[in-house]
Amino acid sequence: MARQYIVGIDLGTTNTVVAYAPIDAQADGRAAITLFEIEQLVAPGQVAALPLLPSVRYHPADGELPAADVRLPWPQNNSEAQPVVIGQLARRLGAQVPGRMVASAKSWLSHTAVDRLAAILPWGAAPDVAKVSPVAASASYLAYLRAAWNSKFPDHPLEQQELVLTVPASFDEGARALTLSAARQAGLHQLRLLEEPQAVFYDWLFRHRGELAGELAQTRMVLVCDVGGGTTDLSLIKVDLHDGQPQLTRIGVGNHVMLGGDNMDLALAHVTEAKMAQMAGTDQPRTHLSASALSQLMERCRAAKEQLLAADAPEQAQVTLLGSGSRMIGGMRSVALTRDEVGSIIVDGFFPLVAATDRVQQGRAGIVEFGLPYARDPAVTRHIADFLQQHASALQAAQEDGTTMPDTLLLNGGVFRADALVERLQETLGSWRGAPLRLLHNDNPDVAVARGAVAYALSLQGQAPRIDAGAARSYFLVLDEAGTGPKRGICILPRGSETGREILLKDRTFALRLGQPVRFHVMTSNADGADAPPAPGELVDLDDPKYVRLPPIATVLHAADGKVKPAGSKQETAVQLATALTEVGTLEMHCVNLTDAGQRWLLEFDLRHDNAAAENDKTEAAPSPQLTAAIDKIDRIFGKSGQQVTAKEVKQLRAQLEQLLGDREQWHTPLLRQLFDALWQRARGRRRSAEHERVWLNLTGYCLRPGFGYALDEWRLEQLWPLFEAGVRHADDKQARAEWWTLWRRVAGGLGATEQLRLLDDFAFNLQTNKEGGDAGGTVVAGSDDDMLRLGASLERIPVDYKAEIGGWLLERIQAAPATPGKDSTSASRYLWALGRIGARQPFHGSTHDVVPTEVVEGWLDAILALDWKRVESAAFAAVHLARMTDDRSRDLPLALRERIVQRLVAINAPPATITMVQQVVQLDQATERWILGESLPPGLKLIA
């Protein structure tokens, strides 16, 4: 079926908007761009067609909404007992019932510190609330649009039209790929991506297409400032006149800034929260609202903000927060926000008057709410100043008068409906330039992006003006980072590269390792200066803050025949790199066989993106000159059979490695992983004797600890895991069994939830067997209480219910132990250590959405506070980690409880650093890390909170 329509989709943080035009629309204006009115629930049982679909999901409780109240004009998925609500009604319900609304899913797509494919939203919701991943939430909005469109145009399904989906210009490759993944999940497989600031300008161009020569006659540089719900997106577009007609080139885009309407709503919510606490009286407990209540309050503040910033705004607006449960009405609180108050908070707080030379304030991460790390500096004007300084050379080169400031401004975003914000930004930019900037009129900021997406598609057909964009950034392959000199890289795709044109680095040849882990680092820059971008293959120094690291490319590539080479074998092939900016706007990289150009390997970014791994990979130590000799030692013990090796030689292997490589506590992470690879390639050699197995298990676990934080650790664990079911070869050897459990305890952090649950089975079985004095039997490897406690405490990816059960089991044993010092008291200390780990507020490797709920931990702490901390070792340790401050109110304990813990810590003369952990967010020192993990982390491996 031939395509009938061009459809532009603005999948916004706050609202989703759709516009369309006939695919044969003509530039004479007879075929205008039309908004698609999206049918949605606006009240229970009431459907209306509106131009904006709030990008919000509401997850009702079972039986909360009758089927008739959520019925839509098209068939729905009947597999859900209680279907989710999307759109206007979802926003209304979310403002009334805390903890059940998913909002700002788009912001999570660029949050690299979490697994964006995991079901983590609504953030901080109760365990009985269904959760979805940021990608699945985004896909659900697109699937809703598809159903609504297909209901209205059954003969022209949305998936068969020409689709343009917009994304922030600042989205990196990972966030763009996740957006495409969401579209595919929604059944939209063929589409283009367009940067939102460009879409805004395309909308303006289309609306003035008959008079562009006159409208842009005095314009040379346009700054597009798009402040949406979740991001501030900046772009520069150069205007050149050729034969009286404007030629448009996008010359710069901003870095990702998580700063938008959500931040403003949050600031107002904090002010309102303080007012409500003040109204409650000083005799009330000093506590924050829960995360779900704050989310509800933000929705109320958003509505008040829009009301008070409107042209005909009242003097004040009431913000009402409902109670919960049976006290929904009785627990209601209401305060007033005034027009002047909101104006001051938003105008002066987010658009302060700053100098053109101001730079973005650096320091500790900014506000963290609902798990999202918002921008450190909330001043939009300072981010604009920083952006213009980054592009000062390009600005100067592009303008005849040599100024480094734009002369024209185009604004987008609902916040700019407020005249005060427009005036403040014009005032600020005018002071920088020394003259007023011309303001291009945006008649409807809510829908400009969607309309502009359609105008862009029309421009590809020659039916509307086009912006010459190409690649927004230059991309660089990072070369050897092990040296001591400056970091260098090769340009693999210059800024401005044409879409769809492949670039082959013909003058650069690389050796590609097959069948073994390989890792590639790519950096990008959107600020290349006045000179032309570097040429493909050009060497560039990357020691400059303007170069930003992308998610790593870490994989195992195999030969064309698909055969996996035997462990220990080496195979390399000569390749060249080929890159291209795809039609959907993402970077694509291939390794091309030098002798057979038809043989290619696609390199894909790691979209789950282990943030710790990315940080730890930034600097690598130089390879040890004794590495080959060390591997030879390993090969002599565990290599090919037939070598005469004594038991003494086997036992001395670790000491021999330390003689070659130095104290093993100083072995850096790359070296450890190389040693693990060597040990794993010779894993069969562990079977030769009990001594072989003990040493192999000990060294293998040590070299892979803590199981995460370095490129391809996940792949290494995939290779290691089958060993678990095989068990210990020499099961009658007590020390071999102990080393077995030490290995799995050391690497458990990197295992997935399924594997950790399998470990949990043996954990529970062993502890029960030890308690009853029985035999483990079967394939379960017997382990001591100490082995099991240390292992169980490290299982951070198991479901919360299991953690709570383990914690209850540990608490029973803590309370049963005598209060006097002695052997039993020492046992209680071990249980306390494990309880502090299993219920920690800040996990070491698991996702923060899997921490034990605060209400459960509060009960544990009540029991711990009943102990004599001077007599019971580890009571303070457990309390500190159960109450550690995170700045995420869904995980942080009530202030009153934390103050009780601080008082007890002071009473036992606890170190100040320990007390501080309960009062504010701090990074752990090495001694604390060693105590928590049971041993130190490898040098160069840093845990990222």
PDB file of N, CA and C in Angstrom, residues 198-258:
ATOM      1  N   GLN A 198      16.070  21.712  15.480  1.00  0.00           N
ATOM      2  CA  GLN A 198      15.886  21.828  14.040  1.00  0.00           C
ATOM      3  C   GLN A 198      14.406  21.792  13.672  1.00  0.00           C
ATOM      4  N   ALA A 199      13.657  20.921  14.334  1.00  0.00           N
ATOM      5  CA  ALA A 199      12.228  20.823  14.046  1.00  0.00           C
ATOM      6  C   ALA A 199      11.529  22.145  14.337  1.00  0.00           C
ATOM      7  N   VAL A 200      11.921  22.798  15.428  1.00  0.00           N
ATOM      8  CA  VAL A 200      11.328  24.098  15.768  1.00  0.00           C
ATOM      9  C   VAL A 200      11.585  25.104  14.648  1.00  0.00           C
ATOM     10  N   PHE A 201      12.815  25.126  14.132  1.00  0.00           N
ATOM     11  CA  PHE A 201      13.149  26.073  13.066  1.00  0.00           C
ATOM     12  C   PHE A 201      12.452  25.682  11.756  1.00  0.00           C
ATOM     13  N   TYR A 202      12.338  24.385  11.494  1.00  0.00           N
ATOM     14  CA  TYR A 202      11.608  23.950  10.297  1.00  0.00           C
ATOM     15  C   TYR A 202      10.151  24.420  10.348  1.00  0.00           C
ATOM     16  N   ASP A 203       9.567  24.383  11.539  1.00  0.00           N
ATOM     17  CA  ASP A 203       8.188  24.860  11.670  1.00  0.00           C
ATOM     18  C   ASP A 203       8.102  26.339  11.320  1.00  0.00           C
ATOM     19  N   TRP A 204       9.054  27.120  11.831  1.00  0.00           N
ATOM     20  CA  TRP A 204       9.061  28.556  11.523  1.00  0.00           C
ATOM     21  C   TRP A 204       9.286  28.780  10.025  1.00  0.00           C
ATOM     22  N   LEU A 205      10.215  28.041   9.446  1.00  0.00           N
ATOM     23  CA  LEU A 205      10.507  28.193   8.024  1.00  0.00           C
ATOM     24  C   LEU A 205       9.281  27.866   7.167  1.00  0.00           C
ATOM     25  N   PHE A 206       8.576  26.812   7.536  1.00  0.00           N
ATOM     26  CA  PHE A 206       7.417  26.409   6.745  1.00  0.00           C
ATOM     27  C   PHE A 206       6.317  27.470   6.814  1.00  0.00           C
ATOM     28  N   ARG A 207       6.143  28.030   8.004  1.00  0.00           N
ATOM     29  CA  ARG A 207       5.088  29.030   8.158  1.00  0.00           C
ATOM     30  C   ARG A 207       5.426  30.338   7.439  1.00  0.00           C
ATOM     31  N   HIS A 208       6.726  30.582   7.152  1.00  0.00           N
ATOM     32  CA  HIS A 208       7.137  31.823   6.474  1.00  0.00           C
ATOM     33  C   HIS A 208       7.792  31.522   5.126  1.00  0.00           C
ATOM     34  N   ARG A 209       7.462  30.349   4.539  1.00  0.00           N
ATOM     35  CA  ARG A 209       8.190  29.896   3.358  1.00  0.00           C
ATOM     36  C   ARG A 209       8.029  30.811   2.147  1.00  0.00           C
ATOM     37  N   GLY A 210       6.971  31.571   2.101  1.00  0.00           N
ATOM     38  CA  GLY A 210       6.776  32.448   0.947  1.00  0.00           C
ATOM     39  C   GLY A 210       7.467  33.783   1.060  1.00  0.00           C
ATOM     40  N   GLU A 211       8.068  34.054   2.218  1.00  0.00           N
ATOM     41  CA  GLU A 211       8.665  35.379   2.446  1.00  0.00           C
ATOM     42  C   GLU A 211       9.995  35.291   3.190  1.00  0.00           C
ATOM     43  N   LEU A 212      10.708  34.189   2.997  1.00  0.00           N
ATOM     44  CA  LEU A 212      11.942  33.972   3.749  1.00  0.00           C
ATOM     45  C   LEU A 212      13.014  34.999   3.423  1.00  0.00           C
ATOM     46  N   ALA A 213      13.135  35.394   2.157  1.00  0.00           N
ATOM     47  CA  ALA A 213      14.187  36.349   1.781  1.00  0.00           C
ATOM     48  C   ALA A 213      14.068  37.627   2.590  1.00  0.00           C
ATOM     49  N   GLY A 214      12.857  38.109   2.762  1.00  0.00           N
ATOM     50  CA  GLY A 214      12.659  39.320   3.540  1.00  0.00           C
ATOM     51  C   GLY A 214      12.773  39.080   5.032  1.00  0.00           C
ATOM     52  N   GLU A 215      12.224  37.961   5.513  1.00  0.00           N
ATOM     53  CA  GLU A 215      12.219  37.688   6.947  1.00  0.00           C
ATOM     54  C   GLU A 215      13.630  37.481   7.505  1.00  0.00           C
ATOM     55  N   LEU A 216      14.522  36.895   6.702  1.00  0.00           N
ATOM     56  CA  LEU A 216      15.868  36.579   7.180  1.00  0.00           C
ATOM     57  C   LEU A 216      16.943  37.470   6.563  1.00  0.00           C
ATOM     58  N   ALA A 217      16.536  38.572   5.952  1.00  0.00           N
ATOM     59  CA  ALA A 217      17.510  39.448   5.272  1.00  0.00           C
ATOM     60  C   ALA A 217      18.564  39.987   6.231  1.00  0.00           C
ATOM     61  N   GLN A 218      18.190  40.265   7.470  1.00  0.00           N
ATOM     62  CA  GLN A 218      19.116  40.843   8.439  1.00  0.00           C
ATOM     63  C   GLN A 218      19.621  39.809   9.456  1.00  0.00           C
ATOM     64  N   THR A 219      19.369  38.550   9.202  1.00  0.00           N
ATOM     65  CA  THR A 219      19.759  37.491  10.146  1.00  0.00           C
ATOM     66  C   THR A 219      20.954  36.715   9.595  1.00  0.00           C
ATOM     67  N   ARG A 220      21.944  36.505  10.467  1.00  0.00           N
ATOM     68  CA  ARG A 220      23.109  35.710  10.087  1.00  0.00           C
ATOM     69  C   ARG A 220      23.311  34.504  11.001  1.00  0.00           C
ATOM     70  N   MET A 221      22.822  34.586  12.233  1.00  0.00           N
ATOM     71  CA  MET A 221      23.027  33.484  13.167  1.00  0.00           C
ATOM     72  C   MET A 221      21.822  33.385  14.102  1.00  0.00           C
ATOM     73  N   VAL A 222      21.177  32.230  14.075  1.00  0.00           N
ATOM     74  CA  VAL A 222      19.991  31.994  14.900  1.00  0.00           C
ATOM     75  C   VAL A 222      20.350  31.046  16.047  1.00  0.00           C
ATOM     76  N   LEU A 223      20.026  31.472  17.256  1.00  0.00           N
ATOM     77  CA  LEU A 223      20.114  30.584  18.415  1.00  0.00           C
ATOM     78  C   LEU A 223      18.732  30.018  18.674  1.00  0.00           C
ATOM     79  N   VAL A 224      18.611  28.700  18.599  1.00  0.00           N
ATOM     80  CA  VAL A 224      17.365  28.024  18.941  1.00  0.00           C
ATOM     81  C   VAL A 224      17.496  27.501  20.359  1.00  0.00           C
ATOM     82  N   CYS A 225      16.620  27.970  21.235  1.00  0.00           N
ATOM     83  CA  CYS A 225      16.638  27.571  22.641  1.00  0.00           C
ATOM     84  C   CYS A 225      15.320  26.867  22.940  1.00  0.00           C
ATOM     85  N   ASP A 226      15.394  25.571  23.161  1.00  0.00           N
ATOM     86  CA  ASP A 226      14.206  24.751  23.395  1.00  0.00           C
ATOM     87  C   ASP A 226      14.274  24.215  24.825  1.00  0.00           C
ATOM     88  N   VAL A 227      13.478  24.803  25.709  1.00  0.00           N
ATOM     89  CA  VAL A 227      13.433  24.357  27.101  1.00  0.00           C
ATOM     90  C   VAL A 227      12.167  23.520  27.267  1.00  0.00           C
ATOM     91  N   GLY A 228      12.346  22.204  27.240  1.00  0.00           N
ATOM     92  CA  GLY A 228      11.211  21.303  27.337  1.00  0.00           C
ATOM     93  C   GLY A 228      10.943  20.895  28.767  1.00  0.00           C
ATOM     94  N   GLY A 229      10.214  19.788  28.914  1.00  0.00           N
ATOM     95  CA  GLY A 229       9.918  19.317  30.247  1.00  0.00           C
ATOM     96  C   GLY A 229      11.136  18.760  30.952  1.00  0.00           C
ATOM     97  N   GLY A 230      12.059  18.135  30.189  1.00  0.00           N
ATOM     98  CA  GLY A 230      13.196  17.476  30.827  1.00  0.00           C
ATOM     99  C   GLY A 230      14.558  18.007  30.464  1.00  0.00           C
ATOM    100  N   THR A 231      14.689  18.721  29.334  1.00  0.00           N
ATOM    101  CA  THR A 231      16.010  19.143  28.880  1.00  0.00           C
ATOM    102  C   THR A 231      16.001  20.572  28.368  1.00  0.00           C
ATOM    103  N   THR A 232      17.179  21.174  28.392  1.00  0.00           N
ATOM    104  CA  THR A 232      17.424  22.434  27.690  1.00  0.00           C
ATOM    105  C   THR A 232      18.272  22.088  26.475  1.00  0.00           C
ATOM    106  N   ASP A 233      17.725  22.337  25.297  1.00  0.00           N
ATOM    107  CA  ASP A 233      18.340  21.903  24.046  1.00  0.00           C
ATOM    108  C   ASP A 233      18.705  23.141  23.230  1.00  0.00           C
ATOM    109  N   LEU A 234      19.973  23.247  22.852  1.00  0.00           N
ATOM    110  CA  LEU A 234      20.470  24.441  22.167  1.00  0.00           C
ATOM    111  C   LEU A 234      21.069  24.082  20.815  1.00  0.00           C
ATOM    112  N   SER A 235      20.819  24.920  19.826  1.00  0.00           N
ATOM    113  CA  SER A 235      21.414  24.749  18.497  1.00  0.00           C
ATOM    114  C   SER A 235      21.682  26.113  17.879  1.00  0.00           C
ATOM    115  N   LEU A 236      22.720  26.153  17.025  1.00  0.00           N
ATOM    116  CA  LEU A 236      23.050  27.358  16.263  1.00  0.00           C
ATOM    117  C   LEU A 236      22.872  27.073  14.786  1.00  0.00           C
ATOM    118  N   ILE A 237      22.178  27.961  14.092  1.00  0.00           N
ATOM    119  CA  ILE A 237      21.937  27.801  12.662  1.00  0.00           C
ATOM    120  C   ILE A 237      22.409  29.058  11.938  1.00  0.00           C
ATOM    121  N   LYS A 238      23.340  28.846  11.008  1.00  0.00           N
ATOM    122  CA  LYS A 238      23.920  29.959  10.241  1.00  0.00           C
ATOM    123  C   LYS A 238      23.043  30.237   9.021  1.00  0.00           C
ATOM    124  N   VAL A 239      22.871  31.527   8.722  1.00  0.00           N
ATOM    125  CA  VAL A 239      22.068  31.951   7.570  1.00  0.00           C
ATOM    126  C   VAL A 239      22.982  32.688   6.595  1.00  0.00           C
ATOM    127  N   ASP A 240      23.132  32.154   5.388  1.00  0.00           N
ATOM    128  CA  ASP A 240      23.880  32.822   4.317  1.00  0.00           C
ATOM    129  C   ASP A 240      22.897  33.177   3.195  1.00  0.00           C
ATOM    130  N   LEU A 241      23.145  34.301   2.552  1.00  0.00           N
ATOM    131  CA  LEU A 241      22.288  34.721   1.442  1.00  0.00           C
ATOM    132  C   LEU A 241      22.985  34.437   0.119  1.00  0.00           C
ATOM    133  N   HIS A 242      22.329  33.684  -0.756  1.00  0.00           N
ATOM    134  CA  HIS A 242      22.833  33.384  -2.089  1.00  0.00           C
ATOM    135  C   HIS A 242      21.746  33.758  -3.081  1.00  0.00           C
ATOM    136  N   ASP A 243      22.084  34.741  -3.921  1.00  0.00           N
ATOM    137  CA  ASP A 243      21.101  35.254  -4.896  1.00  0.00           C
ATOM    138  C   ASP A 243      19.818  35.699  -4.182  1.00  0.00           C
ATOM    139  N   GLY A 244      20.022  36.276  -2.993  1.00  0.00           N
ATOM    140  CA  GLY A 244      18.889  36.804  -2.252  1.00  0.00           C
ATOM    141  C   GLY A 244      18.107  35.775  -1.468  1.00  0.00           C
ATOM    142  N   GLN A 245      18.469  34.486  -1.602  1.00  0.00           N
ATOM    143  CA  GLN A 245      17.755  33.430  -0.889  1.00  0.00           C
ATOM    144  C   GLN A 245      18.619  32.880   0.251  1.00  0.00           C
ATOM    145  N   PRO A 246      18.021  32.654   1.391  1.00  0.00           N
ATOM    146  CA  PRO A 246      18.808  32.164   2.538  1.00  0.00           C
ATOM    147  C   PRO A 246      19.218  30.704   2.381  1.00  0.00           C
ATOM    148  N   GLN A 247      20.489  30.442   2.691  1.00  0.00           N
ATOM    149  CA  GLN A 247      21.009  29.077   2.776  1.00  0.00           C
ATOM    150  C   GLN A 247      21.284  28.795   4.251  1.00  0.00           C
ATOM    151  N   LEU A 248      20.771  27.690   4.756  1.00  0.00           N
ATOM    152  CA  LEU A 248      20.768  27.414   6.196  1.00  0.00           C
ATOM    153  C   LEU A 248      21.687  26.253   6.529  1.00  0.00           C
ATOM    154  N   THR A 249      22.539  26.453   7.566  1.00  0.00           N
ATOM    155  CA  THR A 249      23.470  25.411   7.998  1.00  0.00           C
ATOM    156  C   THR A 249      23.473  25.339   9.517  1.00  0.00           C
ATOM    157  N   ARG A 250      23.228  24.159  10.052  1.00  0.00           N
ATOM    158  CA  ARG A 250      23.320  23.967  11.505  1.00  0.00           C
ATOM    159  C   ARG A 250      24.803  23.782  11.849  1.00  0.00           C
ATOM    160  N   ILE A 251      25.351  24.670  12.697  1.00  0.00           N
ATOM    161  CA  ILE A 251      26.793  24.632  12.975  1.00  0.00           C
ATOM    162  C   ILE A 251      27.129  24.186  14.386  1.00  0.00           C
ATOM    163  N   GLY A 252      26.145  24.048  15.240  1.00  0.00           N
ATOM    164  CA  GLY A 252      26.475  23.627  16.602  1.00  0.00           C
ATOM    165  C   GLY A 252      25.258  23.158  17.372  1.00  0.00           C
ATOM    166  N   VAL A 253      25.491  22.171  18.251  1.00  0.00           N
ATOM    167  CA  VAL A 253      24.451  21.700  19.167  1.00  0.00           C
ATOM    168  C   VAL A 253      25.041  21.643  20.575  1.00  0.00           C
ATOM    169  N   GLY A 254      24.180  21.756  21.567  1.00  0.00           N
ATOM    170  CA  GLY A 254      24.636  21.754  22.948  1.00  0.00           C
ATOM    171  C   GLY A 254      24.823  20.362  23.507  1.00  0.00           C
ATOM    172  N   ASN A 255      25.511  20.282  24.649  1.00  0.00           N
ATOM    173  CA  ASN A 255      25.633  19.027  25.376  1.00  0.00           C
ATOM    174  C   ASN A 255      24.320  18.736  26.090  1.00  0.00           C
ATOM    175  N   HIS A 256      24.188  17.496  26.558  1.00  0.00           N
ATOM    176  CA  HIS A 256      22.936  17.104  27.211  1.00  0.00           C
ATOM    177  C   HIS A 256      22.829  17.786  28.571  1.00  0.00           C
ATOM    178  N   VAL A 257      21.747  18.529  28.769  1.00  0.00           N
ATOM    179  CA  VAL A 257      21.505  19.233  30.026  1.00  0.00           C
ATOM    180  C   VAL A 257      20.128  18.820  30.536  1.00  0.00           C
ATOM    181  N   MET A 258      20.097  18.084  31.647  1.00  0.00           N
ATOM    182  CA  MET A 258      18.828  17.650  32.218  1.00  0.00           C
ATOM    183  C   MET A 258      18.258  18.788  33.057  1.00  0.00           C
TER     184      MET A 258
END
